[in-house]
Amino acid sequence: MNSIELIPAIDIINGQCVRLTKGDYDQKTVYHDSPADVACEFEEIGFQRLHIVDLDGAKSKHIVNCSVLRRVTTETHLVVDFGGGIKTDEDIEKAFDNGAAMVTIGSIAVTQPELFMGWMEKYGSERLILGADVRNGKISINGWKEDSTEDLLPFLRKYIDAGVKNVLCTEISKDGTLQGPAIELYQRVMETYPDIHLIASGGVSCIDDIKALDKAGIPAVVFGKAIYEGKINLKELWDWQNA
């Protein structure tokens, strides 16, 4: 069995399954009207994890599509991590109440580190994923609308030292482009912090990209557009994973 954890992704706008290119809301493609049906298809193949991003929430700075999350978590047994718009205690509780097993937190870790630390203490590091979305080496926030002054590796260090175990790292310039993942970036993170569960995100275009990430020792990968564009056959990918 190949070791990399495979995590298909569903991004949501207006309750629909969509993908953006480089996080640009003006470059949106709608792939399916029912994210829950898509999630059921993933589960039928054998996948156990799912990454859901509430893009409306990321833009609005509060959770918007919790009803979609609820449908997915009641209609499947998938372990769902949910992100996008989680800014307050009410938001994070809403995500967990609607069935999320984990939440991905990015912007708050930049703008309100005390709040993030409080959530980690309250819910445990195993239920939080630190979102590190990178553009030109800097952490980007608020649905990738703003760049912070935080450099990636020092940003990760303060939270890893505080107990963070799970990191989702997206190279924004790659996201939705189908141009291949930023393997060197992820290798640099793993060389610096070998004990974290790093989830690579952005640019996956084919099964060979996932094989390359696996060979590079990356623990997990999120991928979406390559599924919806027919670049990845999920059954073939599942068979490779379990070979």
Coordinates of C-alpha atoms in Angstrom, one line a residue:
M1 CA 0.0 0.0 0.0
N2 CA 1.3 3.5 -0.9
S3 CA 1.6 5.8 2.1
I4 CA 0.4 9.2 1.0
E5 CA -3.1 10.1 2.4
L6 CA -5.5 11.0 -0.5
I7 CA -8.0 13.8 0.3
P8 CA -10.4 14.8 -2.5
A9 CA -11.7 18.4 -2.2
I10 CA -15.0 20.1 -2.7
D11 CA -15.1 23.9 -2.9
I12 CA -18.5 25.5 -2.4
I13 CA -20.1 28.7 -3.8
N14 CA -23.9 29.2 -3.6
G15 CA -24.3 25.6 -2.5
Q16 CA -22.6 24.3 -5.7
C17 CA -19.4 22.3 -6.2
V18 CA -16.9 24.7 -7.9
R19 CA -13.3 25.3 -8.6
L20 CA -11.4 28.6 -8.8
T21 CA -8.1 29.3 -10.6
K22 CA -5.5 30.8 -8.3
G23 CA -8.2 31.7 -5.9
D24 CA -9.8 34.2 -8.3
Y25 CA -13.6 34.3 -7.8
D26 CA -13.9 35.7 -11.3
Q27 CA -12.4 32.5 -12.7
K28 CA -15.0 30.1 -11.4
T29 CA -16.2 26.8 -12.9
V30 CA -19.3 25.1 -11.6
Y31 CA -18.9 21.3 -11.7
H32 CA -21.9 19.9 -9.8
D33 CA -25.1 21.2 -8.2
S34 CA -24.9 18.8 -5.3
P35 CA -21.7 18.6 -3.3
A36 CA -23.3 15.8 -1.2
D37 CA -23.8 13.6 -4.3
V38 CA -20.1 14.2 -5.2
A39 CA -19.1 13.2 -1.7
C40 CA -21.1 10.0 -1.9
E41 CA -19.3 9.1 -5.1
F42 CA -15.9 9.6 -3.4
E43 CA -17.0 7.3 -0.5
E44 CA -18.3 4.6 -2.9
I45 CA -14.9 4.4 -4.5
G46 CA -13.3 3.9 -1.0
F47 CA -12.0 7.3 0.0
Q48 CA -12.4 8.1 3.7
R49 CA -11.4 11.7 3.9
L50 CA -12.8 14.9 2.4
H51 CA -11.7 18.5 2.4
I52 CA -14.5 21.1 2.1
V53 CA -13.9 24.8 1.6
D54 CA -16.7 27.3 2.0
L55 CA -15.6 29.9 -0.5
D56 CA -18.6 32.1 0.3
G57 CA -17.5 31.9 3.9
A58 CA -13.9 32.8 3.1
K59 CA -15.1 35.8 1.2
S60 CA -17.8 36.8 3.8
K61 CA -15.6 36.1 6.8
H62 CA -18.2 33.9 8.4
I63 CA -19.5 30.4 7.7
V64 CA -22.1 30.4 4.9
N65 CA -22.6 26.9 3.6
C66 CA -23.0 24.9 6.9
S67 CA -26.2 23.3 5.4
V68 CA -24.0 21.7 2.7
L69 CA -21.6 20.5 5.4
R70 CA -24.5 18.9 7.3
R71 CA -25.8 17.1 4.2
V72 CA -22.3 15.6 3.5
T73 CA -21.7 14.5 7.0
T74 CA -25.2 13.0 7.4
E75 CA -25.2 11.2 4.0
T76 CA -21.7 9.8 4.2
H77 CA -19.2 8.4 6.8
L78 CA -16.4 10.5 5.4
V79 CA -14.0 12.2 7.8
V80 CA -14.5 15.8 6.8
D81 CA -12.2 18.7 7.4
F82 CA -13.9 22.0 6.8
G83 CA -12.5 25.5 6.2
G84 CA -13.5 28.9 5.0
G85 CA -14.9 31.7 7.1
I86 CA -14.1 30.4 10.5
K87 CA -13.5 33.6 12.4
T88 CA -15.3 33.3 15.7
D89 CA -16.2 30.8 18.5
E90 CA -19.6 30.7 17.0
D91 CA -18.2 29.7 13.6
I92 CA -16.0 26.9 14.8
E93 CA -18.8 25.5 17.0
K94 CA -21.1 25.6 14.0
A95 CA -18.6 23.6 11.9
F96 CA -18.3 21.0 14.6
D97 CA -22.0 20.9 15.3
N98 CA -22.7 20.3 11.6
G99 CA -20.4 17.2 11.5
A100 CA -16.9 18.4 10.7
A101 CA -14.3 16.1 12.3
M102 CA -11.6 18.8 11.8
V103 CA -11.4 22.5 10.9
T104 CA -8.9 24.3 8.8
I105 CA -7.9 27.6 10.2
G106 CA -5.8 30.1 8.3
S107 CA -6.5 33.8 8.6
I108 CA -7.2 33.7 12.3
A109 CA -3.8 32.2 13.0
V110 CA -2.3 35.3 11.3
T111 CA -4.6 38.0 12.7
Q112 CA -5.7 36.6 16.1
P113 CA -3.1 34.1 17.2
E114 CA -4.4 34.1 20.8
L115 CA -7.8 33.0 19.5
F116 CA -6.2 30.2 17.5
M117 CA -4.2 29.1 20.5
G118 CA -7.4 29.1 22.6
W119 CA -9.1 26.9 20.1
M120 CA -6.2 24.5 20.1
E121 CA -6.4 24.3 23.9
K122 CA -10.2 23.8 23.8
Y123 CA -10.6 21.3 21.0
G124 CA -7.2 19.7 20.8
S125 CA -4.5 19.8 18.1
E126 CA -5.8 16.7 16.4
R127 CA -9.0 18.6 15.4
L128 CA -7.3 21.7 14.0
I129 CA -5.5 22.0 10.7
L130 CA -3.3 25.1 10.4
G131 CA -3.9 26.6 6.9
A132 CA -0.8 28.0 5.4
D133 CA -1.7 29.5 2.0
V134 CA 1.4 30.9 0.4
R135 CA 1.9 33.5 -2.3
N136 CA 5.4 34.9 -3.1
G137 CA 6.6 33.3 0.1
K138 CA 4.2 35.1 2.3
I139 CA 1.1 33.8 4.0
S140 CA -2.1 35.0 2.4
I141 CA -5.4 35.5 4.3
N142 CA -9.1 36.2 3.9
G143 CA -9.9 34.0 1.0
W144 CA -6.5 34.8 -0.6
K145 CA -7.7 38.4 -0.9
E146 CA -4.8 39.8 1.2
D147 CA -1.1 39.0 1.7
S148 CA 0.3 39.2 5.2
T149 CA 3.9 40.0 6.2
E150 CA 4.4 36.5 7.6
D151 CA 7.0 34.3 6.0
L152 CA 6.0 30.6 5.7
L153 CA 8.6 28.8 7.8
P154 CA 8.7 31.2 10.8
F155 CA 4.9 31.3 10.7
L156 CA 4.8 27.5 11.0
R157 CA 7.4 27.3 13.7
K158 CA 5.6 29.3 16.3
Y159 CA 2.5 27.1 16.0
I160 CA 4.4 23.8 15.6
D161 CA 6.3 24.7 18.8
A162 CA 2.9 25.3 20.4
G163 CA 1.6 21.8 19.5
V164 CA 0.2 22.0 15.9
K165 CA 0.4 18.6 14.2
N166 CA -1.6 19.2 11.0
V167 CA -0.6 21.7 8.3
L168 CA -2.4 22.3 5.0
C169 CA -0.1 24.2 2.7
T170 CA -1.4 25.6 -0.6
E171 CA 0.8 27.3 -3.2
I172 CA -1.7 29.8 -4.5
S173 CA 0.1 30.3 -7.8
K174 CA -0.4 26.6 -8.5
D175 CA -4.0 26.2 -7.3
G176 CA -6.5 25.3 -9.9
T177 CA -3.9 25.5 -12.7
L178 CA -3.2 21.8 -13.2
Q179 CA 0.4 22.7 -13.7
G180 CA 1.8 20.3 -11.1
P181 CA 2.4 20.7 -7.3
A182 CA 5.1 22.8 -5.6
I183 CA 7.1 19.7 -4.5
E184 CA 10.2 21.7 -3.6
L185 CA 8.2 23.9 -1.3
Y186 CA 6.7 20.9 0.5
Q187 CA 10.1 19.2 0.7
R188 CA 11.5 22.3 2.3
V189 CA 8.7 22.3 4.9
M190 CA 9.2 18.6 5.7
E191 CA 13.0 18.9 6.0
T192 CA 12.5 21.7 8.5
Y193 CA 9.5 20.2 10.4
P194 CA 9.7 16.4 9.8
D195 CA 7.2 15.5 12.5
I196 CA 4.2 17.3 11.1
H197 CA 1.3 15.9 9.0
L198 CA 1.7 18.1 6.0
I199 CA -1.1 18.2 3.5
A200 CA 0.0 19.4 0.1
S201 CA -2.5 21.5 -1.9
G202 CA -2.5 23.1 -5.3
G203 CA -1.6 22.2 -8.9
V204 CA -2.2 18.4 -8.9
S205 CA -2.9 17.5 -12.5
C206 CA -2.6 13.8 -12.7
I207 CA -1.9 10.6 -10.8
D208 CA 1.8 11.0 -11.6
D209 CA 1.8 14.2 -9.6
I210 CA 0.5 12.3 -6.6
K211 CA 3.1 9.6 -7.1
A212 CA 5.8 12.2 -7.1
L213 CA 4.5 13.7 -3.9
D214 CA 4.4 10.2 -2.3
K215 CA 8.0 9.6 -3.5
A216 CA 9.1 12.9 -2.0
G217 CA 7.8 11.8 1.4
I218 CA 4.8 14.2 1.6
P219 CA 2.3 12.7 4.1
A220 CA -1.0 13.8 2.4
V221 CA -2.4 15.6 -0.6
V222 CA -5.6 17.5 -1.4
F223 CA -6.7 17.6 -5.0
G224 CA -9.9 18.7 -6.7
K225 CA -9.8 20.3 -10.2
A226 CA -8.0 17.3 -11.7
I227 CA -10.9 15.1 -10.6
Y228 CA -13.6 17.4 -12.1
E229 CA -11.7 17.9 -15.3
G230 CA -11.3 14.2 -15.8
K231 CA -7.5 14.3 -15.5
I232 CA -7.6 11.8 -12.6
N233 CA -9.5 8.5 -12.7
L234 CA -10.4 8.0 -9.0
K235 CA -10.8 4.2 -9.3
E236 CA -7.4 4.0 -10.8
L237 CA -6.0 6.2 -8.1
W238 CA -7.6 4.2 -5.4
D239 CA -6.2 1.0 -6.9
W240 CA -2.7 2.5 -7.0
Q241 CA -3.0 3.6 -3.3
N242 CA -4.0 0.1 -2.2
A243 CA -1.5 -1.8 -4.5

